[in-house]
Short mmCIF file of C-alpha atoms and ligand atoms in Angstrom, two decimals:
data_model
loop_
_atom_site.label_atom_id
_atom_site.label_comp_id
_atom_site.label_asym_id
_atom_site.label_seq_id
_atom_site.Cartn_x
_atom_site.Cartn_y
_atom_site.Cartn_z
CA UNK A 1 89.95 122.04 83.46
CA UNK A 2 89.28 121.15 79.76
CA UNK A 3 88.01 123.69 77.43
CA UNK A 4 84.36 124.42 78.15
CA UNK A 5 81.82 123.21 75.58
CA UNK A 6 78.57 125.26 74.89
CA UNK A 7 75.88 123.17 73.18
CA UNK A 8 72.77 125.11 74.29
CA UNK A 9 72.58 127.89 71.28
CA UNK A 10 68.74 127.58 71.42
CA UNK A 11 68.80 128.92 74.94
CA UNK A 12 70.90 131.93 73.96
CA UNK A 13 73.94 133.00 71.67
CA UNK A 14 76.98 134.91 72.31
CA UNK A 15 76.78 138.47 70.84
CA UNK A 16 78.50 138.59 67.54
CA UNK A 17 81.59 140.87 67.62
CA UNK A 18 80.29 142.91 64.57
CA UNK A 19 77.08 143.12 66.51
CA UNK A 20 78.82 144.57 69.70
CA UNK A 21 80.94 146.99 67.81
CA UNK A 22 77.86 148.67 66.15
CA UNK A 23 76.20 148.81 69.67
CA UNK A 24 79.22 150.01 71.82
CA UNK A 25 78.88 153.88 70.75
CA UNK A 26 75.15 153.93 71.68
CA UNK A 27 75.85 153.20 75.29
CA UNK A 28 78.13 156.19 76.03
CA UNK A 29 78.66 158.44 73.19
CA UNK A 30 75.52 158.57 71.36
CA UNK A 31 73.31 158.14 74.42
CA UNK A 32 70.35 160.45 73.13
CA UNK A 33 66.77 159.49 73.87
CA UNK A 34 65.16 158.85 70.50
CA UNK A 35 61.96 160.73 71.35
CA UNK A 36 63.97 164.19 71.92
CA UNK A 37 63.85 166.89 69.34
CA UNK A 38 67.53 167.79 69.86
CA UNK A 39 70.69 166.47 67.82
CA UNK A 40 71.32 163.79 70.53
CA UNK A 41 67.89 162.48 70.18
CA UNK A 42 67.84 162.50 66.38
CA UNK A 43 71.20 160.67 66.42
CA UNK A 44 69.51 157.90 68.21
CA UNK A 45 66.43 157.97 66.22
CA UNK A 46 68.46 157.65 63.04
CA UNK A 47 70.16 154.49 64.34
CA UNK A 48 66.63 153.05 65.28
CA UNK A 49 65.23 153.88 61.80
CA UNK A 50 68.33 152.17 60.12
CA UNK A 51 67.79 149.13 62.45
CA UNK A 52 64.01 149.18 61.59
CA UNK A 53 64.81 149.33 57.82
CA UNK A 54 67.26 146.15 58.17
CA UNK A 55 64.75 144.32 60.17
CA UNK A 56 61.76 145.10 57.89
CA UNK A 57 63.87 144.13 54.70
CA UNK A 58 64.79 140.72 56.42
CA UNK A 59 61.00 139.79 56.76
CA UNK A 60 59.96 141.49 53.51
CA UNK A 61 58.07 144.06 55.45
CA UNK A 62 57.72 148.01 55.60
CA UNK A 63 59.71 149.53 58.26
CA UNK A 64 56.23 150.83 59.96
CA UNK A 65 55.23 147.27 60.42
CA UNK A 66 58.23 146.43 62.76
CA UNK A 67 57.66 147.19 66.59
CA UNK A 68 60.69 146.84 68.88
CA UNK A 69 59.68 145.22 71.99
CA UNK A 70 62.05 143.76 74.86
CA UNK A 71 62.06 140.05 73.35
CA UNK A 72 59.85 137.25 72.09
CA UNK A 73 57.98 137.01 75.39
CA UNK A 74 56.76 140.45 75.19
CA UNK A 75 56.09 140.07 71.39
CA UNK A 76 53.88 137.01 72.18
CA UNK A 77 51.99 138.68 74.83
CA UNK A 78 51.56 141.63 72.59
CA UNK A 79 50.20 139.77 69.88
CA UNK A 80 47.78 137.46 71.72
CA UNK A 81 46.50 140.15 74.24
CA UNK A 82 46.46 142.93 71.69
CA UNK A 83 44.40 141.10 69.41
CA UNK A 84 41.74 140.14 71.99
CA UNK A 85 41.83 143.80 73.20
CA UNK A 86 41.07 145.18 69.94
CA UNK A 87 38.27 142.61 69.50
CA UNK A 88 36.62 143.93 72.69
CA UNK A 89 37.22 147.71 71.67
CA UNK A 90 34.89 147.10 68.89
CA UNK A 91 31.37 147.87 70.35
CA UNK A 92 29.55 145.38 68.18
CA UNK A 93 31.69 142.68 69.59
CA UNK A 94 31.18 143.31 73.45
CA UNK A 95 28.96 140.31 73.77
CA UNK A 96 30.80 137.64 71.46
CA UNK A 97 33.59 135.68 73.00
CA UNK A 98 36.47 135.07 70.34
CA UNK A 99 38.11 131.83 69.65
CA UNK A 100 41.88 131.27 69.42
CA UNK A 101 43.66 128.09 68.05
CA UNK A 102 47.11 127.48 69.23
CA UNK A 103 49.18 124.22 69.90
CA UNK A 104 49.98 122.39 72.91
CA UNK A 105 53.68 122.62 72.52
CA UNK A 106 54.11 126.32 72.13
CA UNK A 107 56.67 128.22 74.34
CA UNK A 108 55.31 128.91 77.89
CA UNK A 109 54.92 132.58 77.00
CA UNK A 110 52.28 131.61 74.20
CA UNK A 111 50.69 128.96 76.32
CA UNK A 112 50.31 131.29 79.38
CA UNK A 113 49.06 134.21 77.55
CA UNK A 114 46.39 132.22 76.18
CA UNK A 115 45.65 130.60 79.37
CA UNK A 116 45.58 134.03 81.11
CA UNK A 117 42.86 135.41 78.51
CA UNK A 118 40.82 132.05 78.75
CA UNK A 119 40.75 132.42 82.67
CA UNK A 120 39.80 136.00 82.51
CA UNK A 121 36.88 134.84 80.31
CA UNK A 122 37.87 136.76 77.44
CA UNK A 123 38.38 134.08 74.93
CA UNK A 124 37.76 130.28 74.21
CA UNK A 125 41.14 128.48 73.13
CA UNK A 126 41.66 125.24 71.33
CA UNK A 127 45.09 123.63 71.67
CA UNK A 128 46.08 121.36 68.79
CA UNK A 129 48.05 118.40 69.37
CA UNK A 130 51.21 117.63 67.33
CA UNK A 131 51.66 114.34 65.31
CA UNK A 132 54.33 111.87 66.68
CA UNK A 133 56.95 113.38 64.66
CA UNK A 134 56.45 116.75 66.32
CA UNK A 135 54.73 118.38 63.34
CA UNK A 136 51.07 119.77 63.43
CA UNK A 137 48.86 118.58 60.68
CA UNK A 138 47.11 121.45 58.70
CA UNK A 139 44.09 119.61 58.61
CA UNK A 140 43.73 119.56 62.35
CA UNK A 141 43.93 123.35 62.25
CA UNK A 142 41.26 123.66 59.59
CA UNK A 143 39.08 121.18 61.71
CA UNK A 144 39.29 123.58 64.65
CA UNK A 145 38.19 126.73 62.91
CA UNK A 146 34.95 128.21 64.29
CA UNK A 147 32.68 131.09 63.21
CA UNK A 148 34.23 133.01 65.96
CA UNK A 149 37.82 132.17 65.45
CA UNK A 150 39.86 135.51 65.37
CA UNK A 151 43.42 134.25 66.05
CA UNK A 152 45.70 131.32 65.21
CA UNK A 153 48.99 131.31 66.84
CA UNK A 154 51.60 128.44 65.68
CA UNK A 155 55.23 128.40 66.47
CA UNK A 156 57.38 128.24 63.38
CA UNK A 157 60.37 125.86 64.91
CA UNK A 158 59.73 124.39 68.49
CA UNK A 159 62.39 125.38 70.98
CA UNK A 160 62.88 121.84 72.45
CA UNK A 161 62.72 119.47 69.60
CA UNK A 162 63.57 121.70 66.74
CA UNK A 163 60.49 120.46 64.28
CA UNK A 164 59.52 122.84 61.70
CA UNK A 165 55.83 123.71 61.31
CA UNK A 166 53.98 124.14 58.12
CA UNK A 167 53.54 127.65 58.54
CA UNK A 168 53.30 128.43 54.84
CA UNK A 169 50.69 125.87 54.35
CA UNK A 170 48.51 127.31 57.29
CA UNK A 171 48.97 130.78 55.99
CA UNK A 172 47.80 129.85 52.29
CA UNK A 173 44.83 127.88 54.19
CA UNK A 174 43.78 131.09 55.90
CA UNK A 175 44.04 133.14 52.89
CA UNK A 176 41.43 130.81 51.25
CA UNK A 177 39.32 130.77 54.45
CA UNK A 178 39.44 134.61 54.97
CA UNK A 179 38.22 134.98 51.49
CA UNK A 180 35.08 133.04 52.20
CA UNK A 181 34.52 134.60 55.69
CA UNK A 182 34.19 138.11 54.05
CA UNK A 183 31.54 136.80 51.93
CA UNK A 184 29.76 135.24 54.92
CA UNK A 185 30.51 138.30 57.16
CA UNK A 186 32.44 136.65 59.71
CA UNK A 187 35.43 138.01 61.33
CA UNK A 188 38.81 137.69 59.71
CA UNK A 189 41.37 135.16 61.26
CA UNK A 190 44.63 136.85 62.11
CA UNK A 191 47.76 134.41 61.81
CA UNK A 192 50.66 134.95 64.35
CA UNK A 193 53.64 132.75 64.42
CA UNK A 194 56.49 132.85 67.07
CA UNK A 195 59.55 132.49 64.80
CA UNK A 196 62.12 132.90 67.57
CA UNK A 197 63.97 129.69 66.91
CA UNK A 198 63.53 130.07 62.76
CA UNK A 199 65.00 133.34 62.20
CA UNK A 200 68.44 131.95 61.97
CA UNK A 201 67.73 129.16 59.58
CA UNK A 202 64.40 129.51 57.77
CA UNK A 203 62.76 131.76 55.11
CA UNK A 204 60.91 134.40 57.18
CA UNK A 205 59.43 136.47 54.62
CA UNK A 206 56.12 137.51 55.92
CA UNK A 207 54.26 137.42 52.62
CA UNK A 208 55.78 133.90 51.57
CA UNK A 209 54.50 132.52 55.06
CA UNK A 210 51.10 134.54 54.94
CA UNK A 211 51.30 135.69 58.61
CA UNK A 212 49.89 138.97 59.91
CA UNK A 213 51.83 138.79 63.00
CA UNK A 214 55.68 137.34 63.68
CA UNK A 215 57.59 137.50 67.15
CA UNK A 216 61.31 137.04 67.28
CA UNK A 217 64.21 137.84 69.59
CA UNK A 218 67.71 139.18 69.10
CA UNK A 219 69.52 136.92 71.61
CA UNK A 220 68.77 133.77 69.67
CA UNK A 221 70.61 135.14 66.58
CA UNK A 222 73.95 136.48 67.96
CA UNK A 223 72.34 139.78 69.08
CA UNK A 224 71.90 141.07 72.76
CA UNK A 225 69.37 140.01 75.31
CA UNK A 226 66.28 142.20 76.17
CA UNK A 227 65.47 143.02 72.64
CA UNK A 228 63.09 141.70 70.08
CA UNK A 229 60.40 142.60 67.60
CA UNK A 230 57.05 141.88 66.65
CA UNK A 231 56.04 142.38 62.87
CA UNK A 232 52.54 143.50 62.56
CA UNK A 233 51.01 143.59 59.00
CA UNK A 234 49.31 146.83 58.12
CA UNK A 235 45.53 146.88 58.92
CA UNK A 236 45.73 144.06 61.55
CA UNK A 237 43.23 144.47 64.18
CA UNK A 238 45.39 144.67 67.35
CA UNK A 239 45.94 147.32 70.25
CA UNK A 240 48.68 148.07 72.37
CA UNK A 241 48.67 146.66 75.83
CA UNK A 242 51.11 148.81 77.80
CA UNK A 243 50.28 152.26 78.50
CA UNK A 244 52.82 155.12 78.21
CA UNK A 245 54.31 157.39 75.67
CA UNK A 246 53.89 157.33 71.76
CA UNK A 247 56.79 155.18 70.94
CA UNK A 248 56.58 152.39 68.31
CA UNK A 249 53.79 153.89 66.60
CA UNK A 250 52.10 153.77 69.85
CA UNK A 251 52.07 150.23 69.85
CA UNK A 252 54.81 149.84 72.59
CA UNK A 253 55.36 152.69 75.27
CA UNK A 254 58.70 152.99 76.89
CA UNK A 255 62.06 154.62 76.25
CA UNK A 256 63.83 152.80 73.29
CA UNK A 257 66.64 150.56 74.10
CA UNK A 258 68.85 152.24 71.55
CA UNK A 259 71.89 149.98 71.75
CA UNK A 260 69.73 146.68 71.67
CA UNK A 261 67.74 147.95 68.74
CA UNK A 262 71.06 148.73 67.06
CA UNK A 263 72.28 145.18 67.88
CA UNK A 264 68.94 143.47 66.55
CA UNK A 265 69.39 145.43 63.19
CA UNK A 266 72.89 144.34 62.79
CA UNK A 267 72.37 140.67 63.89
CA UNK A 268 69.41 140.38 61.55
CA UNK A 269 71.33 141.77 58.57
CA UNK A 270 74.15 139.05 59.00
CA UNK A 271 71.73 136.18 58.62
CA UNK A 272 71.31 136.23 54.66
CA UNK A 273 75.00 136.52 54.00
CA UNK A 274 77.01 133.64 52.27
CA UNK A 275 78.96 133.41 55.38
CA UNK A 276 75.98 132.48 57.64
CA UNK A 277 74.28 130.43 55.13
CA UNK A 278 77.50 128.39 54.67
CA UNK A 279 77.93 128.17 58.24
CA UNK A 280 74.35 126.72 58.77
CA UNK A 281 74.98 124.22 56.02
CA UNK A 282 78.13 122.87 57.91
CA UNK A 283 76.24 122.97 61.06
CA UNK A 284 73.47 120.68 59.63
CA UNK A 285 76.21 118.18 58.80
CA UNK A 286 77.80 118.13 62.09
CA UNK A 287 74.40 117.80 63.99
CA UNK A 288 73.67 114.80 61.56
CA UNK A 289 77.04 113.20 62.43
CA UNK A 290 76.08 113.79 66.28
CA UNK A 291 72.57 112.05 65.80
CA UNK A 292 74.32 109.27 64.04
CA UNK A 293 76.98 108.71 66.81
CA UNK A 294 74.47 108.90 69.43
CA UNK A 295 72.01 106.49 68.12
CA UNK A 296 74.66 104.04 66.99
CA UNK A 297 76.82 104.21 70.14
CA UNK A 298 74.27 104.78 72.97
CA UNK A 299 71.85 101.73 73.46
CA UNK A 300 68.28 102.59 74.41
CA UNK A 301 68.57 106.05 72.92
CA UNK A 302 66.08 107.82 70.67
CA UNK A 303 65.92 111.07 68.75
CA UNK A 304 62.70 113.02 69.54
CA UNK A 305 60.95 114.77 66.68
CA UNK A 306 61.09 114.54 62.95
CA UNK A 307 64.81 113.90 61.48
CA UNK A 308 63.76 115.95 58.29
CA UNK A 309 61.59 118.52 59.43
CA UNK A 310 64.18 119.92 61.94
CA UNK A 311 66.06 122.86 62.42
CA UNK A 312 69.80 122.32 61.35
CA UNK A 313 71.18 123.07 64.84
CA UNK A 314 68.70 120.99 67.00
CA UNK A 315 69.09 117.53 68.33
CA UNK A 316 66.84 116.04 71.10
CA UNK A 317 67.55 112.69 72.77
CA UNK A 318 65.96 110.32 75.35
CA UNK A 319 67.77 107.71 76.93
CA UNK A 320 65.83 104.99 78.73
CA UNK A 321 66.50 104.40 82.53
CA UNK A 322 68.43 107.87 82.75
CA UNK A 323 67.37 110.82 84.66
CA UNK A 324 68.00 113.99 82.56
CA UNK A 325 68.72 116.41 85.41
CA UNK A 326 71.41 114.00 86.53
CA UNK A 327 73.01 113.69 83.09
CA UNK A 328 72.65 117.53 82.57
CA UNK A 329 74.54 118.10 86.06
CA UNK A 330 77.24 115.54 85.31
CA UNK A 331 77.82 117.07 81.90
CA UNK A 332 78.10 120.53 83.35
CA UNK A 333 80.74 119.20 85.72
CA UNK A 334 82.84 117.88 82.82
CA UNK A 335 82.45 121.57 81.37
CA UNK A 336 79.61 120.74 78.83
CA UNK A 337 76.55 122.88 78.76
CA UNK A 338 73.43 121.28 77.34
CA UNK A 339 69.79 121.64 78.56
CA UNK A 340 66.91 119.18 79.38
CA UNK A 341 63.64 120.47 77.67
CA UNK A 342 63.76 124.06 77.42
CA UNK A 343 66.00 126.55 79.44
CA UNK A 344 62.93 128.26 80.77
CA UNK A 345 61.49 124.95 82.27
CA UNK A 346 64.67 123.33 83.50
CA UNK A 347 65.02 123.17 87.08
CA UNK A 348 61.39 122.59 87.06
CA UNK A 349 60.94 118.80 87.66
CA UNK A 350 57.63 118.05 85.77
CA UNK A 351 58.29 116.27 82.51
CA UNK A 352 58.63 118.47 79.28
CA UNK A 353 55.01 119.39 78.03
CA UNK A 354 56.60 119.25 74.35
CA UNK A 355 57.96 115.45 74.81
CA UNK A 356 54.62 114.41 76.49
CA UNK A 357 52.72 116.13 73.54
CA UNK A 358 54.52 113.75 71.03
CA UNK A 359 53.54 110.92 72.96
CA UNK A 360 56.58 110.15 75.38
CA UNK A 361 56.14 108.39 78.62
CA UNK A 362 56.82 110.86 81.57
CA UNK A 363 59.71 108.66 82.44
CA UNK A 364 61.22 108.81 78.98
CA UNK A 365 60.38 112.56 78.99
CA UNK A 366 62.44 112.91 81.98
CA UNK A 367 65.46 111.34 80.53
CA UNK A 368 65.80 113.93 77.68
CA UNK A 369 68.72 115.79 76.59
CA UNK A 370 68.63 118.81 74.25
CA UNK A 371 72.02 119.64 72.11
CA UNK A 372 71.80 122.70 70.08
CA UNK A 373 74.82 123.78 67.85
CA UNK A 374 75.99 127.02 66.91
CA UNK A 375 78.25 129.05 64.75
CA UNK A 376 81.35 128.15 67.00
CA UNK A 377 80.63 124.63 67.42
CA UNK A 378 83.21 122.11 65.84
CA UNK A 379 83.75 118.48 65.16
CA UNK A 380 86.07 118.42 68.12
CA UNK A 381 83.55 119.71 70.55
CA UNK A 382 80.84 117.12 69.13
CA UNK A 383 83.32 114.31 69.61
CA UNK A 384 84.26 115.22 73.12
CA UNK A 385 80.58 115.66 73.97
CA UNK A 386 79.50 112.16 72.82
CA UNK A 387 82.34 110.43 74.47
CA UNK A 388 81.29 112.15 77.72
CA UNK A 389 77.69 111.39 77.17
CA UNK A 390 78.22 107.83 76.58
CA UNK A 391 80.33 107.34 79.63
CA UNK A 392 77.79 109.28 82.00
CA UNK A 393 74.81 107.62 80.42
CA UNK A 394 76.44 104.21 81.39
CA UNK A 395 77.16 105.28 84.91
CA UNK A 396 73.84 106.68 85.51
CA UNK A 397 72.22 103.58 84.21
CA UNK A 398 74.39 101.40 86.49
CA UNK A 399 73.27 103.71 89.59
CA UNK A 400 69.63 103.54 88.67
CA UNK A 401 69.83 99.72 88.46
CA UNK A 402 71.59 99.50 91.80
CA UNK A 403 68.87 101.69 93.15
CA UNK A 404 66.19 99.80 91.64
CA UNK A 405 67.79 96.38 92.99
CA UNK A 406 68.00 98.06 96.48
CA UNK A 407 64.17 98.93 96.21
CA UNK A 408 63.21 95.42 95.11
CA UNK A 409 65.36 93.84 97.88
CA UNK A 410 64.02 96.31 100.56
CA UNK A 411 60.22 95.78 99.38
CA UNK A 412 61.01 91.98 99.53
CA UNK A 413 62.36 92.30 103.06
CA UNK A 414 59.83 94.70 104.31
CA UNK A 415 56.45 93.71 102.13
CA UNK A 416 54.32 96.43 104.16
N1 PMP B 501 59.53 131.71 72.05
C1 PMP B 501 60.49 130.81 71.72
C2 PMP B 501 60.13 129.52 70.74
C3 PMP B 501 61.65 130.60 72.52
O1 PMP B 501 62.67 129.80 72.35
C4 PMP B 501 62.01 131.65 73.43
C5 PMP B 501 63.33 131.55 74.23
N2 PMP B 501 63.40 130.50 74.94
C6 PMP B 501 60.95 132.51 73.63
C7 PMP B 501 59.79 132.66 72.88
C8 PMP B 501 61.31 133.75 74.60
O2 PMP B 501 61.99 134.76 74.04
P1 PMP B 501 62.75 135.91 75.01
O3 PMP B 501 63.71 135.22 75.70
O4 PMP B 501 63.16 136.84 74.13
O5 PMP B 501 61.78 136.51 75.95
#
């Protein structure tokens, strides 16, 4: 069996050695509950405080603005449902239904959270369509703002096609907008971004971006699974949605995942280092090489999403007359791990909502392949993957051609 090649870093990343080493003592030696007053508890609390400081530092925030959660799914749910809960907790809002603006190609945890509050009759939602290049036009956001808009949620980097959204521009627009809303006595608009796929590669300073809420997850940045964070700007109107203890400034009840939090803090602290920045630049070159080879050597292939406004680790292709699931399984048998659509929705046979949103026909969306690189990816891996994909695409096309021929033959023979 040849060496396995992992090209699905947007689904998850391996835990970095340095991260694991910092986490290990908190499983077995320093196992205190951070809410306990004794020395075991204080040791755990100190580790959490340290991770919170590292995380706050990365985002240009204050430590008290960082809330640890179980991951980006929870952070996004807390952001959306917590803002809605806060709206209704104000007696004067009891009879005014708020409005949320988001996009059609968010991760399902944002889409479904928005749909839930809409179905429960708690909010009206506008879903903005991206342009054909997979980027949202700020003017479309501006046009969608209503007097009762209280929340805008736009992802920073799309998890399927890797396109980068104009978060800083939306932030600047909302700063102006909110100024005039104060004068008009309208509710302020809270700005949330799901930065899960951006943290590794893009500037996430919350003041540069002009965001009030930002979600992230450790397992996308060489940290452990099951831990994430929500940045909450001081003064943001948001309430907790899970009842229990007083952990995380009463915003997120439940015993702290101390090893996870330690791991998140370490993973975040490694991003701005020279080593990581150099790796990211090399990764982009390798990704460009991959795109060039694929488009040149595989007929009827296309790259989905902008080439420029794109995360350095992402390439998403469509191949005419090829079924993505078949391609994925054939690649897996050859030891190459990629994804069609997002990992969370692969297995479902409906075409990717992201690819449909940028104008692909369902049959082309079905024939898509997401390749995401990571810090362990080499040129040799890319070359091996391209060769395998070329062969498999050709073989699948032959099969689908044969099936079609058969179909026409049979329908001719049996016109009914
Ligand atoms: N948002 C985006 C953009 C993602 O890529 C993911 C992970 N696929 C999530 C949210 C969910 O993150 P988690 O696995 O930490 O719940």
